[in-house]
Amino acid sequence: MILNREAVAAMLLGAARLLSEHSDRLCEIDSRFGDGDHGITMNKIARLITGQVPQWGDRSIPAFLEDLGMAAMEVRGGSAGPLYGALISGLGVLLEEDENELDEGGLRRMFAGILQELGDITTAKVGDKTMMDALIPAVEAAQSAEGDIRAILTAAADAAQAGAKASEDFVAKFGRARSYKEQTIGTPDAGAVSASLFIRGLAEGAGAL
């Protein structure tokens, strides 16, 4: 399997679908120690993706991801817009300018670019109860996974889900939730959950081809 523009489009639509389907759950999680609007913001980003993908045109994969990421950064909803904008644009930042067919190595570069891009706007690490609790394990799993593209995506999705689950045991160190300190133990981070849904959606979108 090779990831071409059609495949990447399906992956992005898969991510948008899961974010939209779970928007109420994300709001409920966020309401415990945050503004309660994370699901609303994720729904906005999902709608942006579903609206932009059909207008892809003749842009290369990295060019489209950069444009989509820049648009996501403008989505209102606290820090989620800029963070997800960096996540999306990061998928293309380590690709060649006109790269439109990605093998397993290309997919690993897509994942590596996520952390490179997010590293410019956040210092959060695993254990800080943020989206990075899901994304760092996902990227690491993508780099170490053996097998084809679907195997890499599945490994990344499983690691992201496990990371989001593990965030239940952490004390929040960023955002509004950090003022609640130990009270946040027992609740997963909404950003980690949405990030795990995003990665799972990429995998499911690719599997649908």
XYZ file of N, CA and C in Angstrom:
627
model
N 0.844 -1.206 0.000
C 0.000 0.000 0.000
C 0.874 1.249 0.000
N 0.543 2.180 -0.850
C 1.223 3.469 -0.920
C 0.197 4.555 -0.595
N 0.619 5.522 0.200
C -0.274 6.634 0.528
C -0.144 7.711 -0.538
N -1.202 7.876 -1.327
C -1.253 8.974 -2.280
C -2.215 10.046 -1.755
N -2.523 11.012 -2.577
C -3.401 12.094 -2.111
C -4.778 11.573 -1.726
N -5.290 10.612 -2.477
C -6.592 10.037 -2.169
C -6.581 9.364 -0.798
N -5.495 8.648 -0.510
C -5.391 7.943 0.762
C -5.284 8.921 1.928
N -4.456 9.944 1.781
C -4.308 10.935 2.850
C -5.625 11.681 3.065
N -6.336 11.952 1.989
C -7.646 12.589 2.114
C -8.594 11.708 2.928
N -8.594 10.398 2.648
C -9.443 9.469 3.394
C -9.040 9.418 4.865
N -7.757 9.496 5.135
C -7.272 9.496 6.521
C -7.769 10.730 7.269
N -7.660 11.876 6.631
C -8.106 13.113 7.274
C -9.609 13.097 7.516
N -10.359 12.574 6.566
C -11.810 12.492 6.741
C -12.164 11.509 7.852
N -11.378 10.452 7.988
C -11.593 9.516 9.088
C -11.370 10.183 10.432
N -10.335 11.004 10.521
C -10.071 11.734 11.759
C -11.196 12.710 12.067
N -11.657 13.413 11.046
C -12.754 14.368 11.240
C -14.018 13.668 11.723
N -14.285 12.503 11.169
C -15.492 11.760 11.553
C -15.464 11.393 13.032
N -14.338 10.867 13.506
C -14.266 10.471 14.911
C -14.334 11.674 15.845
N -13.684 12.767 15.485
C -13.746 13.965 16.323
C -15.181 14.460 16.437
N -15.900 14.445 15.332
C -17.291 14.895 15.343
C -18.172 13.955 16.150
N -17.991 12.658 15.961
C -18.819 11.675 16.656
C -18.645 11.736 18.170
N -17.468 12.118 18.621
C -17.176 12.119 20.054
C -17.155 13.519 20.654
N -17.709 14.487 19.967
C -17.635 15.870 20.447
C -18.330 16.047 21.791
N -19.473 15.399 21.997
C -20.174 15.526 23.277
C -19.343 14.941 24.416
N -18.729 13.804 24.158
C -17.873 13.185 25.181
C -16.699 14.090 25.526
N -16.106 14.716 24.517
C -14.967 15.601 24.768
C -15.386 16.820 25.587
N -16.579 17.336 25.321
C -17.086 18.458 26.116
C -17.300 18.040 27.566
N -17.833 16.828 27.749
C -18.098 16.360 29.109
C -16.809 16.217 29.902
N -15.782 15.645 29.271
C -14.486 15.507 29.949
C -13.915 16.874 30.273
N -13.960 17.782 29.310
C -13.383 19.117 29.487
C -14.142 19.935 30.529
N -15.417 19.628 30.725
C -16.218 20.402 31.674
C -15.803 20.167 33.119
N -15.099 19.095 33.384
C -14.743 18.770 34.763
C -13.702 19.739 35.322
N -12.726 20.107 34.485
C -11.669 20.994 34.977
C -11.293 22.077 33.968
N -12.106 22.240 32.938
C -11.808 23.237 31.914
C -13.033 24.043 31.547
N -13.046 24.559 30.333
C -14.153 25.398 29.878
C -15.351 24.594 29.387
N -15.166 23.318 29.154
C -16.254 22.475 28.684
C -16.566 22.620 27.205
N -15.658 23.242 26.449
C -15.939 23.496 25.034
C -14.982 22.767 24.084
N -14.189 21.846 24.599
C -13.197 21.190 23.734
C -13.874 20.445 22.592
N -14.971 19.774 22.878
C -15.686 19.059 21.830
C -16.241 19.990 20.774
N -16.667 21.178 21.188
C -17.178 22.162 20.234
C -16.058 22.592 19.286
N -14.889 22.842 19.854
C -13.749 23.230 19.025
C -13.344 22.104 18.085
N -13.352 20.881 18.599
C -13.002 19.741 17.751
C -14.009 19.574 16.617
N -15.262 19.862 16.900
C -16.281 19.785 15.858
C -16.034 20.839 14.785
N -15.587 22.016 15.196
C -15.245 23.062 14.230
C -14.093 22.613 13.332
N -13.089 21.993 13.945
C -11.946 21.513 13.173
C -12.374 20.380 12.250
N -13.253 19.509 12.741
C -13.769 18.421 11.903
C -14.501 18.972 10.686
N -15.321 19.995 10.909
C -16.052 20.601 9.796
C -15.091 21.274 8.818
N -14.050 21.879 9.347
C -13.040 22.494 8.484
C -12.408 21.440 7.580
N -12.033 20.312 8.172
C -11.404 19.244 7.397
C -12.342 18.733 6.313
N -13.581 18.437 6.696
C -14.529 17.889 5.726
C -14.875 18.895 4.631
N -14.740 20.172 4.944
C -14.994 21.190 3.935
C -13.810 21.429 3.013
N -12.594 21.271 3.540
C -11.398 21.575 2.764
C -10.927 20.407 1.898
N -11.099 19.179 2.388
C -10.592 18.029 1.631
C -11.155 17.962 0.215
N -12.459 18.191 -0.002
C -12.968 18.146 -1.379
C -12.405 19.248 -2.279
N -11.801 20.256 -1.676
C -11.218 21.356 -2.445
C -9.700 21.229 -2.570
N -9.195 20.020 -2.393
C -7.753 19.763 -2.404
C -7.123 20.268 -3.700
N -7.761 19.947 -4.821
C -7.211 20.386 -6.096
C -5.931 19.664 -6.454
N -4.973 20.386 -7.044
C -3.738 19.765 -7.506
C -2.566 20.014 -6.554
N -2.848 20.476 -5.337
C -1.776 20.702 -4.370
C -1.126 19.383 -3.944
N 0.157 19.439 -3.651
C 0.849 18.251 -3.161
C 0.372 17.933 -1.739
N 0.703 16.746 -1.263
C 0.307 16.362 0.097
C 0.838 17.358 1.130
N 2.144 17.664 1.149
C 2.621 18.611 2.163
C 2.035 20.012 2.009
N 1.793 20.444 0.764
C 1.219 21.775 0.552
C -0.197 21.843 1.104
N -0.986 20.806 0.858
C -2.351 20.805 1.371
C -2.354 20.739 2.890
N -1.518 19.902 3.475
C -1.465 19.793 4.935
C -1.051 21.123 5.576
N -0.141 21.832 4.926
C 0.274 23.136 5.442
C -0.888 24.121 5.393
N -1.609 24.150 4.291
C -2.751 25.056 4.168
C -3.842 24.695 5.167
N -4.114 23.410 5.317
C -5.145 22.971 6.250
C -4.745 23.283 7.686
N -3.482 23.074 8.008
C -3.010 23.392 9.346
C -3.109 24.872 9.657
N -2.767 25.712 8.699
C -2.869 27.156 8.902
C -4.324 27.561 9.129
N -5.241 26.935 8.401
C -6.657 27.237 8.589
C -7.133 26.786 9.957
N -6.658 25.629 10.412
C -7.056 25.123 11.728
C -6.563 26.036 12.846
N -5.413 26.661 12.647
C -4.882 27.569 13.662
C -5.809 28.752 13.915
N -6.634 29.081 12.925
C -7.545 30.214 13.049
C -8.868 29.844 13.719
N -9.072 28.561 13.972
C -10.316 28.127 14.612
C -10.336 28.619 16.051
N -11.406 29.277 16.424
C -11.518 29.817 17.778
C -11.889 28.716 18.764
N -11.253 28.758 19.913
C -11.517 27.755 20.939
C -10.307 27.544 21.818
N -9.737 28.645 22.302
C -8.575 28.556 23.178
C -7.337 28.102 22.424
N -6.539 27.260 23.080
C -5.270 26.815 22.495
C -5.443 25.663 21.519
N -6.639 25.081 21.460
C -6.832 23.894 20.626
C -6.604 24.174 19.151
N -7.041 25.324 18.661
C -6.847 25.657 17.258
C -5.379 25.684 16.859
N -4.546 26.478 17.548
C -3.124 26.493 17.224
C -2.457 25.137 17.377
N -2.831 24.383 18.415
C -2.210 23.078 18.635
C -2.582 22.097 17.530
N -3.838 22.067 17.166
C -4.246 21.167 16.097
C -3.749 21.657 14.742
N -3.621 22.943 14.578
C -3.025 23.450 13.353
C -1.597 22.968 13.204
N -0.857 22.991 14.302
C 0.524 22.500 14.279
C 0.560 20.999 14.043
N -0.381 20.274 14.646
C -0.450 18.828 14.441
C -0.667 18.507 12.966
N -1.633 19.165 12.363
C -1.977 18.873 10.973
C -0.861 19.295 10.017
N -0.362 20.499 10.171
C 0.716 20.937 9.291
C 1.976 20.119 9.536
N 2.154 19.666 10.790
C 3.310 18.836 11.111
C 3.350 17.539 10.327
N 2.183 17.029 9.952
C 2.142 15.803 9.163
C 2.881 15.943 7.839
N 3.003 17.152 7.354
C 3.657 17.350 6.063
C 5.003 18.025 6.122
N 5.436 18.450 7.306
C 6.611 19.305 7.394
C 7.907 18.579 7.024
N 7.970 17.277 7.187
C 9.185 16.534 6.854
C 9.091 15.824 5.501
N 8.044 16.122 4.745
C 7.903 15.561 3.413
C 8.549 16.480 2.379
N 8.936 15.898 1.254
C 9.469 16.707 0.162
C 8.356 17.568 -0.414
N 8.735 18.687 -0.988
C 7.753 19.685 -1.428
C 6.704 19.119 -2.371
N 7.110 18.216 -3.248
C 6.174 17.672 -4.239
C 5.917 16.184 -4.014
N 6.083 15.725 -2.779
C 5.924 14.302 -2.478
C 4.441 13.938 -2.441
N 4.051 13.001 -3.292
C 2.646 12.613 -3.384
C 2.418 11.116 -3.296
N 3.482 10.355 -3.070
C 3.371 8.923 -2.863
C 4.283 8.546 -1.702
N 3.668 8.061 -0.622
C 4.414 7.795 0.596
C 4.414 6.307 0.914
N 5.603 5.777 1.164
C 5.716 4.399 1.631
C 5.793 4.397 3.146
N 6.216 3.295 3.733
C 6.288 3.205 5.193
C 7.225 4.270 5.768
N 8.331 4.521 5.097
C 9.252 5.551 5.568
C 8.630 6.932 5.523
N 7.859 7.186 4.481
C 7.179 8.473 4.383
C 6.160 8.655 5.484
N 5.442 7.584 5.812
C 4.468 7.662 6.895
C 5.158 7.938 8.227
N 6.301 7.310 8.444
C 7.034 7.574 9.693
C 7.489 9.031 9.762
N 7.860 9.588 8.616
C 8.232 11.013 8.603
C 7.026 11.894 8.900
N 5.844 11.489 8.432
C 4.636 12.247 8.749
C 4.445 12.328 10.259
N 4.593 11.199 10.918
C 4.415 11.190 12.369
C 5.518 11.968 13.079
N 6.749 11.823 12.633
C 7.853 12.554 13.258
C 7.653 14.056 13.154
N 7.065 14.494 12.047
C 6.832 15.924 11.858
C 5.862 16.511 12.852
N 4.954 15.682 13.373
C 4.000 16.164 14.372
C 4.744 16.731 15.574
N 5.677 15.958 16.106
C 6.398 16.408 17.300
C 7.332 17.568 16.987
N 7.910 17.572 15.789
C 8.781 18.695 15.430
C 7.991 20.000 15.427
N 6.806 19.960 14.845
C 6.004 21.174 14.737
C 5.434 21.595 16.091
N 4.913 20.638 16.840
C 4.343 20.968 18.149
C 5.414 21.396 19.138
N 6.633 20.916 18.938
C 7.717 21.298 19.829
C 8.017 22.787 19.796
N 7.570 23.466 18.740
C 7.785 24.911 18.638
C 6.794 25.712 19.476
N 5.678 25.072 19.900
C 4.660 25.838 20.622
C 4.294 25.255 21.975
N 4.833 24.092 22.326
C 4.554 23.548 23.656
C 5.767 22.785 24.177
N 5.956 22.847 25.474
C 7.041 22.099 26.121
C 6.504 20.864 26.832
N 5.228 20.579 26.675
C 4.597 19.475 27.385
C 5.211 18.136 26.978
N 5.351 17.264 27.962
C 5.859 15.913 27.754
C 4.848 14.910 28.300
N 5.144 13.640 28.096
C 4.301 12.596 28.666
C 4.279 12.744 30.189
N 3.094 12.717 30.758
C 2.943 12.885 32.199
C 2.435 14.249 32.599
N 2.362 15.183 31.632
C 1.898 16.535 31.937
C 0.393 16.700 31.758
N -0.279 15.643 31.346
C -1.737 15.634 31.155
C -2.153 16.628 30.072
N -1.634 16.395 28.863
C -1.979 17.194 27.685
C -2.125 16.238 26.498
N -2.380 16.793 25.336
C -2.482 15.990 24.125
C -1.191 15.228 23.830
N -0.073 15.715 24.368
C 1.201 15.053 24.134
C 1.266 13.675 24.780
N 0.428 13.434 25.785
C 0.368 12.103 26.390
C -0.085 11.056 25.380
N -0.840 11.464 24.392
C -1.258 10.562 23.322
C -0.324 10.634 22.118
N 0.123 11.840 21.773
C 0.880 12.012 20.531
C 2.303 11.488 20.616
N 2.985 11.703 21.730
C 4.370 11.217 21.835
C 4.427 9.694 21.730
N 3.593 8.953 22.482
C 3.596 7.493 22.298
C 3.212 7.073 20.880
N 2.289 7.803 20.256
C 1.876 7.466 18.894
C 3.041 7.589 17.926
N 3.777 8.684 18.031
C 4.926 8.899 17.145
C 5.994 7.846 17.395
N 6.264 7.563 18.665
C 7.267 6.550 19.001
C 6.864 5.183 18.465
N 5.585 4.854 18.579
C 5.110 3.564 18.075
C 5.225 3.490 16.558
N 4.939 4.595 15.885
C 5.054 4.619 14.430
C 6.488 4.381 13.977
N 7.440 4.912 14.729
C 8.842 4.754 14.355
C 9.334 3.330 14.572
N 8.811 2.656 15.575
C 9.320 1.326 15.923
C 8.494 0.183 15.347
N 7.281 0.477 14.879
C 6.401 -0.578 14.385
C 6.959 -1.229 13.123
N 6.801 -2.534 13.039
C 7.191 -3.264 11.842
C 5.945 -3.571 11.026
N 6.155 -3.782 9.747
C 5.024 -4.125 8.899
C 4.695 -3.036 7.911
N 3.505 -3.163 7.330
C 3.107 -2.231 6.282
C 2.469 -0.970 6.857
N 1.951 -0.136 5.990
C 1.390 1.144 6.398
C 0.239 0.964 7.381
N -0.631 0.004 7.118
C -1.752 -0.218 8.030
C -1.256 -0.644 9.408
N -0.206 -1.463 9.454
C 0.341 -1.908 10.729
C 0.926 -0.732 11.510
N 1.590 0.169 10.805
C 2.169 1.347 11.463
C 1.060 2.238 12.017
N 0.020 2.461 11.211
C -1.086 3.306 11.662
C -1.818 2.686 12.850
N -2.007 1.374 12.818
C -2.679 0.697 13.917
C -1.851 0.789 15.194
N -0.542 0.594 15.080
C 0.333 0.688 16.239
C 0.292 2.095 16.833
N 0.305 3.101 15.974
C 0.249 4.489 16.442
C -1.083 4.772 17.133
N -2.176 4.284 16.538
C -3.494 4.513 17.120
C -3.635 3.827 18.473
N -3.137 2.602 18.567
C -3.210 1.875 19.839
C -2.388 2.584 20.922
N -1.207 3.068 20.545
C -0.352 3.767 21.515
C -0.980 5.076 21.960
N -1.617 5.780 21.021
C -2.282 7.037 21.373
C -3.436 6.784 22.336
N -4.189 5.743 22.073
C -5.314 5.412 22.947
C -4.827 5.039 24.342
N -3.756 4.254 24.411
C -3.198 3.884 25.706
C -2.659 5.111 26.439
N -2.058 6.034 25.692
C -1.538 7.255 26.300
C -2.640 8.132 26.855
N -3.752 8.225 26.124
C -4.889 9.008 26.612
C -5.456 8.389 27.874
N -5.538 7.064 27.899
C -6.019 6.363 29.090
C -5.084 6.600 30.270
N -3.783 6.564 30.014
C -2.801 6.773 31.080
C -2.877 8.178 31.666
N -3.354 9.141 30.880
C -3.431 10.521 31.376
C -4.380 10.648 32.560
N -5.235 9.663 32.773
C -6.115 9.671 33.942
C -5.305 9.715 35.238
N -4.123 9.121 35.221
C -3.325 8.991 36.443
C -2.419 10.189 36.703
N -2.424 11.171 35.799
C -1.500 12.295 35.915
C -2.165 13.516 36.543
N -1.340 14.377 37.095
C -1.778 15.670 37.609
C -1.597 16.707 36.496
N -2.634 17.492 36.233
C -2.565 18.481 35.163
C -1.504 19.539 35.460
N -0.686 19.857 34.458
C 0.374 20.843 34.608
C 0.244 22.006 33.632
N -0.779 21.962 32.767
C -0.986 23.020 31.791
C -2.456 23.420 31.783
N -2.725 24.627 31.323
C -4.096 25.080 31.147
C -4.836 25.333 32.447
N -6.126 25.546 32.315
C -6.953 25.837 33.470
C -6.960 24.684 34.468
N -6.858 23.469 33.984
C -6.944 22.294 34.851
C -5.814 22.239 35.877
N -4.682 22.891 35.596
C -3.554 22.776 36.522
C -3.861 23.363 37.892
N -4.823 24.283 37.977
C -5.175 24.866 39.278
C -5.893 23.868 40.175
N -6.396 22.774 39.584
C -7.088 21.754 40.369
C -6.135 20.694 40.910
N -4.899 20.709 40.444
C -3.845 19.829 40.941
C -4.298 18.368 41.036
N -4.178 17.767 42.248
C -4.455 16.338 42.405
C -5.911 15.976 42.128
N -6.792 16.954 42.124
C -8.192 16.641 41.823
C -8.363 16.117 40.400
N -7.409 16.440 39.543
C -7.533 16.011 38.146
C -7.203 14.531 37.959
N -6.624 13.903 38.954
C -6.333 12.474 38.862
C -7.650 11.703 38.770
N -7.702 10.787 37.834
C -8.907 9.998 37.637
C -9.707 10.409 36.416
N -9.392 11.585 35.878
C -10.048 12.077 34.664
C -9.015 12.173 33.550
N -9.292 11.630 32.377
C -8.328 11.762 31.280
C -8.276 13.197 30.786
N -7.183 13.548 30.149
C -7.096 14.879 29.564
C -7.903 14.920 28.272
N -8.738 15.946 28.132
C -9.587 16.040 26.944
C -8.756 16.136 25.672
N -7.652 16.866 25.722
C -6.790 16.991 24.556
C -6.134 15.678 24.183
N -5.743 14.898 25.190
C -5.161 13.582 24.918
C -6.193 12.666 24.281
N -7.430 12.742 24.763
C -8.490 11.908 24.194
C -8.771 12.320 22.747
N -8.878 13.617 22.489
C -9.149 14.052 21.116
C -7.983 13.704 20.196
N -6.753 13.821 20.697
C -5.595 13.463 19.873
C -5.604 11.977 19.546
N -5.996 11.151 20.525
C -6.067 9.716 20.258
C -7.150 9.405 19.232
N -8.257 10.146 19.289
C -9.313 9.973 18.295
C -8.827 10.395 16.906
N -8.065 11.472 16.850
C -7.521 11.942 15.577
C -6.632 10.870 14.951
N -5.725 10.300 15.743
C -4.813 9.282 15.230
C -5.578 8.019 14.843
N -6.536 7.617 15.682
C -7.357 6.451 15.353
C -8.128 6.694 14.056
N -8.623 7.904 13.874
C -9.350 8.232 12.658
C -8.472 8.156 11.417
N -7.200 8.571 11.550
C -6.276 8.438 10.418
C -6.151 6.982 10.023
N -6.012 6.113 11.034
C -5.852 4.687 10.769
C -7.114 4.100 10.148
N -8.267 4.467 10.688
C -9.509 3.928 10.154
C -9.777 4.448 8.746
N -9.415 5.697 8.486
C -9.595 6.248 7.155
C -8.759 5.509 6.122
N -7.519 5.188 6.493
C -6.649 4.447 5.578
C -7.171 3.034 5.362
N -7.713 2.439 6.418
C -8.225 1.082 6.320
C -9.465 0.960 5.477
N -10.134 2.102 5.263
C -11.375 2.091 4.499
C -11.146 2.050 2.996
N -9.892 2.237 2.573
C -9.599 2.277 1.137
C -9.685 0.881 0.524
